[in-house]
Coordinates of C-alpha atoms (C1' of nucleotides) in Angstrom, one line a residue:
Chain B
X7 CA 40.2 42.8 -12.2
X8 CA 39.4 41.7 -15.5
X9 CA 40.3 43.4 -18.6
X10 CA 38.0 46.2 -20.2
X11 CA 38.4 45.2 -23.2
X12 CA 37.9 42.0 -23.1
X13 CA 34.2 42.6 -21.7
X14 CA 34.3 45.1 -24.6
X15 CA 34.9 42.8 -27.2
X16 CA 33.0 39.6 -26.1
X17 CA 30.1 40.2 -23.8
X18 CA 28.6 37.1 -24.8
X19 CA 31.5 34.9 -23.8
X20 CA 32.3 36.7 -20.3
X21 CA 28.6 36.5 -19.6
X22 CA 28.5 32.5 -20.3
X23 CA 31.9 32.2 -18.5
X24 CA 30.7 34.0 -15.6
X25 CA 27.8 32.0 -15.4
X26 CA 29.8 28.9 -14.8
X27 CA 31.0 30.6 -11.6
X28 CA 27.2 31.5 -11.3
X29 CA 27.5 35.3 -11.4
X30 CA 24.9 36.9 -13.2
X31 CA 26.8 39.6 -15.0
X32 CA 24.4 40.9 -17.3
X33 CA 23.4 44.2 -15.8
X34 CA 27.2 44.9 -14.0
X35 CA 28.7 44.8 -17.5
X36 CA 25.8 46.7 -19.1
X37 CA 27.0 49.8 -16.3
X38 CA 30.6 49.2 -16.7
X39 CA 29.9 49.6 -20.9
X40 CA 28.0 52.7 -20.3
X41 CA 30.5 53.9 -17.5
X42 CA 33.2 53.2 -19.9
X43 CA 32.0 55.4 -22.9
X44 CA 30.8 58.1 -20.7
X45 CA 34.5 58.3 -19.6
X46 CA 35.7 58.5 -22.7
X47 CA 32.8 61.1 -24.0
X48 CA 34.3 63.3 -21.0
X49 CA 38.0 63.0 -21.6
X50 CA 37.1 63.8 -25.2
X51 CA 35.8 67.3 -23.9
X52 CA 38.3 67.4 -21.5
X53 CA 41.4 67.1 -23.5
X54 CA 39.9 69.6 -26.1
X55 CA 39.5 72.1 -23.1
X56 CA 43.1 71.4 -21.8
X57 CA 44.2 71.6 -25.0
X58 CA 42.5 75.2 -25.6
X59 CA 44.1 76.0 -22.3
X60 CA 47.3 75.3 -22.9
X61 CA 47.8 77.0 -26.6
X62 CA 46.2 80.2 -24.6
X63 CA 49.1 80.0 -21.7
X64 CA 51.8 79.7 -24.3
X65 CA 50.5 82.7 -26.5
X66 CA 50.3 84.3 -23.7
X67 CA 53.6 83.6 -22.1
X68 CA 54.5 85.1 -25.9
X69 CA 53.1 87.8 -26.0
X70 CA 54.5 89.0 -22.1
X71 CA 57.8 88.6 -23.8
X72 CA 56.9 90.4 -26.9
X73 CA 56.2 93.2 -24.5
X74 CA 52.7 93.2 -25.2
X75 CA 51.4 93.0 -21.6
X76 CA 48.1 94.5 -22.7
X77 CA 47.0 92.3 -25.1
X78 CA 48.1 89.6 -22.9
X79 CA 46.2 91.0 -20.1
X80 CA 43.3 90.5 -22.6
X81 CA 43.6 87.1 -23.3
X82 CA 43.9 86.3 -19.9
X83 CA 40.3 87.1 -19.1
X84 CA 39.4 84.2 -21.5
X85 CA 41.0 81.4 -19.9
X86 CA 38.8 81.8 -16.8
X87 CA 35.7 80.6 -18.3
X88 CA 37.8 77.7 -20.3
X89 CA 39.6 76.8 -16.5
X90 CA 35.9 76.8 -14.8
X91 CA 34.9 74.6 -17.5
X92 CA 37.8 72.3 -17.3
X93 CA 37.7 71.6 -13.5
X94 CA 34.0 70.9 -14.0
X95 CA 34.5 67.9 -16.8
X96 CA 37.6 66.8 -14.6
X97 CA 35.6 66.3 -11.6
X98 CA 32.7 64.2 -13.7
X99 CA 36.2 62.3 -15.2
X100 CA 37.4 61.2 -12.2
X101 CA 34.4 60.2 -10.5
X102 CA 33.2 58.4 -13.9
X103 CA 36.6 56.7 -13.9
X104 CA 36.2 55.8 -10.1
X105 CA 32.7 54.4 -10.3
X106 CA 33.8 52.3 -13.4
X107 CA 36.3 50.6 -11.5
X108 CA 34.4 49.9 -8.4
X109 CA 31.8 48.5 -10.5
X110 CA 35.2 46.8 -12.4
X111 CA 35.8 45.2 -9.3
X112 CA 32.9 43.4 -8.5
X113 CA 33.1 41.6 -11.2
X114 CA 34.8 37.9 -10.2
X115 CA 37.4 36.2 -12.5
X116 CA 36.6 34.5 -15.3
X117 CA 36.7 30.6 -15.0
X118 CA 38.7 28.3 -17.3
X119 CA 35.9 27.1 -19.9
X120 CA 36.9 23.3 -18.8
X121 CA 35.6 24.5 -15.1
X122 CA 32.9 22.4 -14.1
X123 CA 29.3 24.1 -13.3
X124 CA 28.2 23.4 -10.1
X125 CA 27.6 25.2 -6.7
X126 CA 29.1 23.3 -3.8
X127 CA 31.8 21.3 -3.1
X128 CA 30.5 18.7 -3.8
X129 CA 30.2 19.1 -7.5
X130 CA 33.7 19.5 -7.2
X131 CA 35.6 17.0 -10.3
X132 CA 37.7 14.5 -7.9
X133 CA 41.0 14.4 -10.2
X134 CA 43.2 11.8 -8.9
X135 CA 43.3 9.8 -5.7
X136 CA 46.4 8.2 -4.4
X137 CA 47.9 6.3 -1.3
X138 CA 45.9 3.9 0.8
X139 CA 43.7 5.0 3.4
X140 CA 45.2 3.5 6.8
X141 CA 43.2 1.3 9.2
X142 CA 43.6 2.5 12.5
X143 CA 42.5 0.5 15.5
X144 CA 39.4 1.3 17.6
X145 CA 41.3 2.9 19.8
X146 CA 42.6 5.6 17.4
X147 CA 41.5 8.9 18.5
X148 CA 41.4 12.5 16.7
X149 CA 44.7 14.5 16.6
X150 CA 43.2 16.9 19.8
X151 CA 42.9 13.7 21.8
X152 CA 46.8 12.6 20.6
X153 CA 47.6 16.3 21.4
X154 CA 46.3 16.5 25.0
X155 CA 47.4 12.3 25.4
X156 CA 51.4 13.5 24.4
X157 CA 50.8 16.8 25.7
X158 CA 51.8 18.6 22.3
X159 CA 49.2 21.3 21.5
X160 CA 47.7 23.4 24.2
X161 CA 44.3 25.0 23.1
X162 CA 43.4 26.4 26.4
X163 CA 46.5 27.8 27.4
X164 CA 46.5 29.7 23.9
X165 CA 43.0 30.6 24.6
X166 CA 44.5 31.9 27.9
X167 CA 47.4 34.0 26.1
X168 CA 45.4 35.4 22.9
X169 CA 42.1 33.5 22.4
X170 CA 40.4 30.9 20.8
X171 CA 42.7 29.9 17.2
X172 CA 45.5 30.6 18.7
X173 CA 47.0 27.1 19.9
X174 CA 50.4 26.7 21.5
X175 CA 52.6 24.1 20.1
X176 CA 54.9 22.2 22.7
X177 CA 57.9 20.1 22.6
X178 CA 58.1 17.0 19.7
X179 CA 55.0 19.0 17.8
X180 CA 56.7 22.3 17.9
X181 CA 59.9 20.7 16.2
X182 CA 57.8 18.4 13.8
X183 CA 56.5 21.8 12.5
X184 CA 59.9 23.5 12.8
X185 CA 61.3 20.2 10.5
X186 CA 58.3 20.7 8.0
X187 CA 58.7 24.0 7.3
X188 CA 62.4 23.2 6.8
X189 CA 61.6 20.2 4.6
X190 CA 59.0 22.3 2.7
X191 CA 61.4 25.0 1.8
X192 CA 64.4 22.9 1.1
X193 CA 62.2 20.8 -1.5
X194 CA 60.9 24.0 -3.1
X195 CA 64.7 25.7 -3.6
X196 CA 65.7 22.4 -5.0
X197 CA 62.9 22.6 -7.5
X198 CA 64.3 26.0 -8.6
X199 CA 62.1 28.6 -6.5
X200 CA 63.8 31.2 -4.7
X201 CA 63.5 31.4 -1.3
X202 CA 62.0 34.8 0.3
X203 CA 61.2 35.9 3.9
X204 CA 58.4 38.2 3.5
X205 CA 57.1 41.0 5.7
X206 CA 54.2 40.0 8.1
X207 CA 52.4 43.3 7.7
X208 CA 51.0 45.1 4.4
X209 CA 49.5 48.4 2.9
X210 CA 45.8 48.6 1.7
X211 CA 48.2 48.9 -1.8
X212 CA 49.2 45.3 -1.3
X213 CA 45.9 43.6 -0.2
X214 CA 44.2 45.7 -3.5
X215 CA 46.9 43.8 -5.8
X216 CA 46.3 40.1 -4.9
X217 CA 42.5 40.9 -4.5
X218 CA 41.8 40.6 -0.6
X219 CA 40.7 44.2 -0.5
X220 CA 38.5 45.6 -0.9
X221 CA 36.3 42.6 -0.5
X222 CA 37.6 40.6 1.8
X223 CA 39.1 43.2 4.6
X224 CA 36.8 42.0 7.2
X225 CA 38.9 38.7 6.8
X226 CA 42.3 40.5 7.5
X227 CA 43.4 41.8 10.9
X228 CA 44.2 45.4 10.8
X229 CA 46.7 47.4 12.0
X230 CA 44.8 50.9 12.4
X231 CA 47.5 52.7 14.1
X232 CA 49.9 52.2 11.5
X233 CA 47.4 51.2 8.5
X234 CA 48.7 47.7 7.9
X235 CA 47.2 44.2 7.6
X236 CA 48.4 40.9 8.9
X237 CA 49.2 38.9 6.0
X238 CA 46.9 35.9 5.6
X239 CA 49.1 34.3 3.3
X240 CA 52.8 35.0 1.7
X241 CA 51.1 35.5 -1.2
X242 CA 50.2 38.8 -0.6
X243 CA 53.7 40.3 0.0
X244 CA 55.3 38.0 -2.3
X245 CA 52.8 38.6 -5.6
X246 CA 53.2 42.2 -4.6
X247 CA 56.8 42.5 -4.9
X248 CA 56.3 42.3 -8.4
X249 CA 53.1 45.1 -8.4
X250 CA 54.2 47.6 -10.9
X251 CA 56.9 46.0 -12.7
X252 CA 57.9 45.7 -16.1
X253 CA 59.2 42.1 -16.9
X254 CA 61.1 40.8 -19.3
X255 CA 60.1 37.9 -21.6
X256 CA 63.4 36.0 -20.2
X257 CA 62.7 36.8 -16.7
X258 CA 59.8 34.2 -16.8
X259 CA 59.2 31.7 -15.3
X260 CA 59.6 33.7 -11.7
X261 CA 59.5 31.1 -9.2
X262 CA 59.1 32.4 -4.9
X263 CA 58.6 30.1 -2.2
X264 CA 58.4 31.9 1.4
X265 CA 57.8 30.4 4.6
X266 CA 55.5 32.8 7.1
X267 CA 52.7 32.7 9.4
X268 CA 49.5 33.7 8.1
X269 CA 46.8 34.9 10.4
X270 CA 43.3 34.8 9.4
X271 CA 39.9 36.3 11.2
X272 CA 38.3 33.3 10.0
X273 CA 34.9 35.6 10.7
X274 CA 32.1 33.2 9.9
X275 CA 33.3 30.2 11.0
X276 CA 31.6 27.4 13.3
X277 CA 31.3 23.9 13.9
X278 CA 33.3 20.7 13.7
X279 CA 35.4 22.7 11.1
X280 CA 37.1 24.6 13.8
X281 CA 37.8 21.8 16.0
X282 CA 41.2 21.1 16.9
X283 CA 43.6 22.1 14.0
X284 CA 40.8 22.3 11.2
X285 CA 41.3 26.0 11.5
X286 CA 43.2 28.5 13.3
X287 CA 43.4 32.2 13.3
X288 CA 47.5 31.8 13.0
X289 CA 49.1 29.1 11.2
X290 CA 52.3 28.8 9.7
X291 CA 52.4 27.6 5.9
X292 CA 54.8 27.5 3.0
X293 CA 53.5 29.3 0.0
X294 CA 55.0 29.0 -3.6
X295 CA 54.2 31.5 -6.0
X296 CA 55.0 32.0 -9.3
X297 CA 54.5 35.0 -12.4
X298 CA 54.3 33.4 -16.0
X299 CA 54.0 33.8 -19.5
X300 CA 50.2 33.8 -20.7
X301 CA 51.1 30.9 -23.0
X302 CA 52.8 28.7 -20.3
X303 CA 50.7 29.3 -17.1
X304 CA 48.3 26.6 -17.5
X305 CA 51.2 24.2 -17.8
X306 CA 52.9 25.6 -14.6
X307 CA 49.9 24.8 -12.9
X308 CA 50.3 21.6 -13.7
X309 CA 53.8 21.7 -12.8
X310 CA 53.2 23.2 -9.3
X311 CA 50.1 20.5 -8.7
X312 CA 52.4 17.7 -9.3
X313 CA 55.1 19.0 -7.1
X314 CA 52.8 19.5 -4.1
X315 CA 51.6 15.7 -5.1
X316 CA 55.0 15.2 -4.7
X317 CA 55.0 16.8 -1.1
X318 CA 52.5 14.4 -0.3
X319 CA 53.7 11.3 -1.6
X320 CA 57.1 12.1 0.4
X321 CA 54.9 12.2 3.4
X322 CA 52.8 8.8 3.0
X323 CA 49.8 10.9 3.3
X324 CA 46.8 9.7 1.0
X325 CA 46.0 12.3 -0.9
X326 CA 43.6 13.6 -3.6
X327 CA 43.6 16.1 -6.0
X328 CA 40.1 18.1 -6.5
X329 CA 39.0 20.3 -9.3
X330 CA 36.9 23.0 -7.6
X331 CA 33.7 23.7 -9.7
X332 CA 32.7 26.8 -10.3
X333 CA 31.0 27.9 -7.6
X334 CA 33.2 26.7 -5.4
X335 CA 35.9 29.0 -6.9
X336 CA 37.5 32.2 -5.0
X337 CA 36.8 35.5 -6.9
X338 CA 40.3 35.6 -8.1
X339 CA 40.9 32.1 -9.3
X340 CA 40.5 31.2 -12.7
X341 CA 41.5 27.5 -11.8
X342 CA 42.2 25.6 -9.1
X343 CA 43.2 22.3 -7.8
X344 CA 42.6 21.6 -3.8
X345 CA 44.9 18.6 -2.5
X346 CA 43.0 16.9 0.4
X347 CA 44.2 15.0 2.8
X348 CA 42.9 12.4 4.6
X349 CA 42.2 12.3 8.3
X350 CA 42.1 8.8 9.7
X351 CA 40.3 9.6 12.7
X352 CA 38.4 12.1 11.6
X353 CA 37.2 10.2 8.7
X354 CA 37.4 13.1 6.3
X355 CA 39.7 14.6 3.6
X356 CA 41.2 18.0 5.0
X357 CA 41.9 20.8 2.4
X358 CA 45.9 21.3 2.9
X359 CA 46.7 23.1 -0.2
X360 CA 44.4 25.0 -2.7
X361 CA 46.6 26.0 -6.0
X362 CA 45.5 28.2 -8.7
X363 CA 45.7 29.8 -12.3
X364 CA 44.8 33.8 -11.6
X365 CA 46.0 34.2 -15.3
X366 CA 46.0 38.1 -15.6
X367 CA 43.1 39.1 -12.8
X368 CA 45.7 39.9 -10.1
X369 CA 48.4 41.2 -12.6
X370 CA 46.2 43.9 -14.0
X371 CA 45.1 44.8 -10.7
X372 CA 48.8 45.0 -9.5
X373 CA 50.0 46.6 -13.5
X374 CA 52.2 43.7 -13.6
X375 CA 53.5 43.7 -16.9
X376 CA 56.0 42.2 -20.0
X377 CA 57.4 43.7 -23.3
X378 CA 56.5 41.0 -25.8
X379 CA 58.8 40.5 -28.9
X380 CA 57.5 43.5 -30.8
X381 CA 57.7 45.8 -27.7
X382 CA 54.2 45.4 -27.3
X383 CA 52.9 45.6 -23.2
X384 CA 51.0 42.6 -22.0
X385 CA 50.0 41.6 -18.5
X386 CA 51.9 38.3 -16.9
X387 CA 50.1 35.9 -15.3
X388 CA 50.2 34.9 -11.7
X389 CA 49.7 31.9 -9.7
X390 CA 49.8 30.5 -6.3
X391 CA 49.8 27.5 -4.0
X392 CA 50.4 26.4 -0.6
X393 CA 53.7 23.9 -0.1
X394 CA 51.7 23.2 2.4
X395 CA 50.0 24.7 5.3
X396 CA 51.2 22.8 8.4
X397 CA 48.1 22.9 10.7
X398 CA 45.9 20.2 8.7
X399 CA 49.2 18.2 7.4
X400 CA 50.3 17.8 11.5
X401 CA 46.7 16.5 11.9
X402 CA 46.8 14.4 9.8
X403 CA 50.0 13.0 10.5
X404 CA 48.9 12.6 14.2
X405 CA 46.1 11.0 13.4
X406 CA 47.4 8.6 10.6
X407 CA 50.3 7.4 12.5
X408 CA 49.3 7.0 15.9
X409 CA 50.2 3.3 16.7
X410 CA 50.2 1.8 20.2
X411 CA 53.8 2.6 20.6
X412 CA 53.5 6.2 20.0
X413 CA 52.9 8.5 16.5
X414 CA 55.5 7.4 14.3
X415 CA 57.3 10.0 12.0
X416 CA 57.6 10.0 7.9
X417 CA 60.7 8.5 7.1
X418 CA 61.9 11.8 4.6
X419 CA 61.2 13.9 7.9
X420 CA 63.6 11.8 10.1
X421 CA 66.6 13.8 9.3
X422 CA 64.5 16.9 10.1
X423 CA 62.8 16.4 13.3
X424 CA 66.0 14.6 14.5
X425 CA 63.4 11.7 16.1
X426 CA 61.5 8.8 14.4
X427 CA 58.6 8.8 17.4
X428 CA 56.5 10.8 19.8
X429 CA 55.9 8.8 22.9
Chain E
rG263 C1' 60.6 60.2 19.1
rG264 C1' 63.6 65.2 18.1
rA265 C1' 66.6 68.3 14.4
rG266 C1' 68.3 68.9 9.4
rA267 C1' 68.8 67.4 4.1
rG268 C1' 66.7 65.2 0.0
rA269 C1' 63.1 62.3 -3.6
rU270 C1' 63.7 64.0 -11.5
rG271 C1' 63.4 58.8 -17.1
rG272 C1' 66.5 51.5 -16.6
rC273 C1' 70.8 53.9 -13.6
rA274 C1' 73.7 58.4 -12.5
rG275 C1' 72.6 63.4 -12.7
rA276 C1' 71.3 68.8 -14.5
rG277 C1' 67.2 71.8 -14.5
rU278 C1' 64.5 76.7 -9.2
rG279 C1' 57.8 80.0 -13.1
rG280 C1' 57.0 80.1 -19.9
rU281 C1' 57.5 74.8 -26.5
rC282 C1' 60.8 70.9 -20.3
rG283 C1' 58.5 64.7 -21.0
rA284 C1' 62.8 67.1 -19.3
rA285 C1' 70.2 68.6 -20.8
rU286 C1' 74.4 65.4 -20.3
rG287 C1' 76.7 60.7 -19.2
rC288 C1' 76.1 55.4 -18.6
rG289 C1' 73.1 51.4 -20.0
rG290 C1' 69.5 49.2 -23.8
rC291 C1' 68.2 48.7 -29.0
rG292 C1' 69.3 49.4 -34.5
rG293 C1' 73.2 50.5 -38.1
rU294 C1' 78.3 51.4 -40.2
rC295 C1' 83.0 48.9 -39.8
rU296 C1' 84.6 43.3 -38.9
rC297 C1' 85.3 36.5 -40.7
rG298 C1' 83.1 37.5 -35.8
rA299 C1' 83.6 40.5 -31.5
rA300 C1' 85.5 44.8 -29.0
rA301 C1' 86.6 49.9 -29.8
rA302 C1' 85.0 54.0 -32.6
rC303 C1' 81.2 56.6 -35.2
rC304 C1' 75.8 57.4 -36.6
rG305 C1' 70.9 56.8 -35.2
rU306 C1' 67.3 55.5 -31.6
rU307 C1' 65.5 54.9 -26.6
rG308 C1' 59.3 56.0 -20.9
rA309 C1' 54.1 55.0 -19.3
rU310 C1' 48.8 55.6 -19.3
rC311 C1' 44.5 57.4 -21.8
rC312 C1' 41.5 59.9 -25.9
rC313 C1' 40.7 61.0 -31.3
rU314 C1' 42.2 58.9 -36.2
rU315 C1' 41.4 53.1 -41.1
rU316 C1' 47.1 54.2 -41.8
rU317 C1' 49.9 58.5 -41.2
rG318 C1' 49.3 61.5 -37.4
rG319 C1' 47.1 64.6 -33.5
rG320 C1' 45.7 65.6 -28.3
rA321 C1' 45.7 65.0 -22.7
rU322 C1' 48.1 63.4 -18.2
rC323 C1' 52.5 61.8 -15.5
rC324 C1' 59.4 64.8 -12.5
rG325 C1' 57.7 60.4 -4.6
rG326 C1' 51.8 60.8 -3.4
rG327 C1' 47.7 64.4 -2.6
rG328 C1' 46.0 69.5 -2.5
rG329 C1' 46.8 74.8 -3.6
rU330 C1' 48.8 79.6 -6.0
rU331 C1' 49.2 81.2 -11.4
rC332 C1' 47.1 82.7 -18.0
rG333 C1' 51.2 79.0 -17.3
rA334 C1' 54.5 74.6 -12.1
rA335 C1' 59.6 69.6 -12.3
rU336 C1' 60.5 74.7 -10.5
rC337 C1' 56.4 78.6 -5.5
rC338 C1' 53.0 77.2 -1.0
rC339 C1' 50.5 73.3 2.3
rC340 C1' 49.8 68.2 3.9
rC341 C1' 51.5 63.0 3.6
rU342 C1' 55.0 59.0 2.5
rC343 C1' 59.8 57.4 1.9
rU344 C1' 65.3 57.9 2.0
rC345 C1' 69.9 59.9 4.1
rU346 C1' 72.7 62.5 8.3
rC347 C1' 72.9 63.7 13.6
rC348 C1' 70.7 62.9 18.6
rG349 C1' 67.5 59.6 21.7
rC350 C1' 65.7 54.6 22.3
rC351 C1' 66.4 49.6 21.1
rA352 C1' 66.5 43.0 19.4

RNA sequence: GGAGAGAUGGCAGAGUGGUCGAAUGCGGCGGUCUCGAAAACCGUUGAUCCCUUUUGGGAUCCGGGGGUUCGAAUCCCCCUCUCUCCGCCA
């Protein structure tokens, strides 16, 4: 949710940025403007009715003790038209307030002004590419192939047990990913984030604070017994542990990593995208996450992009690093970097990490807070990425190492997996 | 799931209808003292919003929501959470 007053105070500017994400903003800030001094109009007259209201009560309360139950009586019999009054403007405050921040909240983030304009991914600014692209044989076959060749990942039997997005992992593939998310986490700690297992299941509270409600709840399974959600990323329980908070200028940087499965509805979805591992409804992923000061986020984003290159590199995947354009932005982001894999067989570069820069959008949202030197409050900023997601980064190392002898295994993952090969 | 008790400021804890945004203690911050620190003493110490150029004034907030009342932290109803006992259970 952006900040009022920052619409307030440069209309121009949000308009232009907003553009770059091409929203047309003109007329939803024009409302929120007029919703905004209507609000204040009516807690002008409200406040001067409470305030009427309240002197009355206490000389009333004076006179009772006075004795003067009489003249109290008499004053009594004025506060009714002043309460009838007051409930009336409270009702127009509330509902002023209410529509202000619905209309509040269809307004997207705005983009860094280095974003790039465009409207589809392919307008997207390709950063950095690194790692050679391997040259598989004829014979090398897509990681669905590999997985019903080695008999790794049944999608049928999944399909049997839950439905379609729901794979189950077998034997050498279930520990690969067991020894990813292991090596994911232990690379993270030893960077300096702190390690947190997450609950699976959230309030409507939580998925308001990182921005999946309310306009993306038709992407969340629901609970409705209990009113939860199934998290589709640790982001949202992690970033909401710190929803309401009060930081510290020392306590930055906050760094979290948490492993946990993420399930997605994925409503929408069709085509060669969803083939094989390209996109599931559950997938595990390691998520780090991390609450800044406003002057330093843009350089932890850096920070966090070159330690997921990092990830990468340790992996002899060939990566790239894209910088989404505008309009291929989420609502929340400010910034982002996707790192993209490539898929051998596929011939394609796989999305396995998206990282961004949500500068103060979620944390005012969430009222996540600091006192700056002077004691002043000012709203942290928050940012996110995937260390990775394992689904896309198993594909592609299926697929990129499948040799005649068998799909060899990175060397840094040895000591995890326990084996070098799956045969 | 059943029965009971409770939820107050950063923490502990008083307050059971009338200047209570809230005693007191601890913690935090500032000062005196000290070469410095500790101790002691003095002062200070929440958030959000509105009006005001500053100073200042006003409204709201005692788990959340609703109600009673001229007036609610205090009374009533609903919900959530915590604790104790019973039941069930990895």
């Amino acid at each position: 949710m952006l900040v009022l007053q920052t619409i307030r105070e440069n209309p121009e500017e949000v308009l232009n940025l907003l553009a770059i994400k091409n929203f047309d903003g003109k007329e939803i800030l024009q409302t929120i403007l007029a919703l905004d001094d209507k609000r204040k109009e009516t807690q002008r007259m409200l406040d001067d009715n409470l305030a009427q209201g309240n002197l009355l009560a206490r000389e009333i309360g004076n006179l009772f003790k006075a004795g003067k139950a009489a003249e109290a009586n008499l004053l009594k019999e004025k506060t009714s038209e002043l309460k009838e009054l007051s409930k009336e403007l409270s009702t127009t405050f509330e509902m002023t307030k209410k529509e202000l921040e619905t209309a509040l909240l269809k307004v997207p983030n705005l983009p860094h002004p280095s974003i790039p304009r465009g409207k589809t991914p392919e307008d997207n600014e390709i950063v950095h590419e690194e790692g050679s692209i391997p040259d598989l044989p004829d014979s090398a076959v897509p990681h669905w192939d590999l997985a019903a060749r080695y008999d790794l990942i049944d999608f049928a039997l999944g399909n049997k047990i839950a439905g379609a997005g729901f794979p189950v992992y077998k034997g050498k593939v279930a520990r690969l990913q067991r020894a990813l998310i292991n090596f994911f986490l232990d690379r993270a700690i030893a960077e300096g984030y702190l390690e947190i297992q997450p609950p699976y299941l959230v309030n409507a509270d939580s998925g308001f604070g990182t921005g999946q409600l309310p306009d993306k709840d038709g992407q969340m399974y629901y609970a409705p017994v209990d009113d939860l959600y199934l998290i589709p990323t640790a982001e949202v329980p992690v970033t909401n542990m710190y929803r309401d908070v009060i930081l510290k200028e020392s306590d930055f940087p906050l760094k979290n990593v948490a492993y946990s499965s993420c399930f997605r509805r994925e409503a929408g979805s069709y085509g060669k995208d969803v083939r094989g591992l390209n996109r599931l409804h559950q997938f595990d992923k390691v998520e780090i996450v991390q609450v800044s000061h406003p002057d330093s986020s843009y350089s932890v984003l850096e920070e966090m992009k070159n330690y997921v290159s990092g990830l990468l590199r340790a992996l002899e995947l060939p990566f790239r690093i894209v910088k989404l354009c505008g309009g291929d932005m989420s609502f929340t982001s400010a910034m982002t970097y996707d790192m993209e894999v490539y898929s051998a067989a596929q011939k394609r570069w796989l999305e396995v990490s998206s990282i961004s820069n949500f500068e103060s959008f979620q944390a005012n949202r969430m009222k996540l807070r600091y006192k700056d030197e002077t004691g002043k409050m000012q709203l942290a900023h928050t940012l996110n990425g995937s260390a990775l997601a394992l689904p896309r980064i198993v594909a592609a190392l299926l697929e990129n190492n499948q040799t005649h002898e068998g799909i060899k295994i990175p060397e840094a993952l040895v000591p995890y997996t326990g084996f070098k090969i799956i045969d």
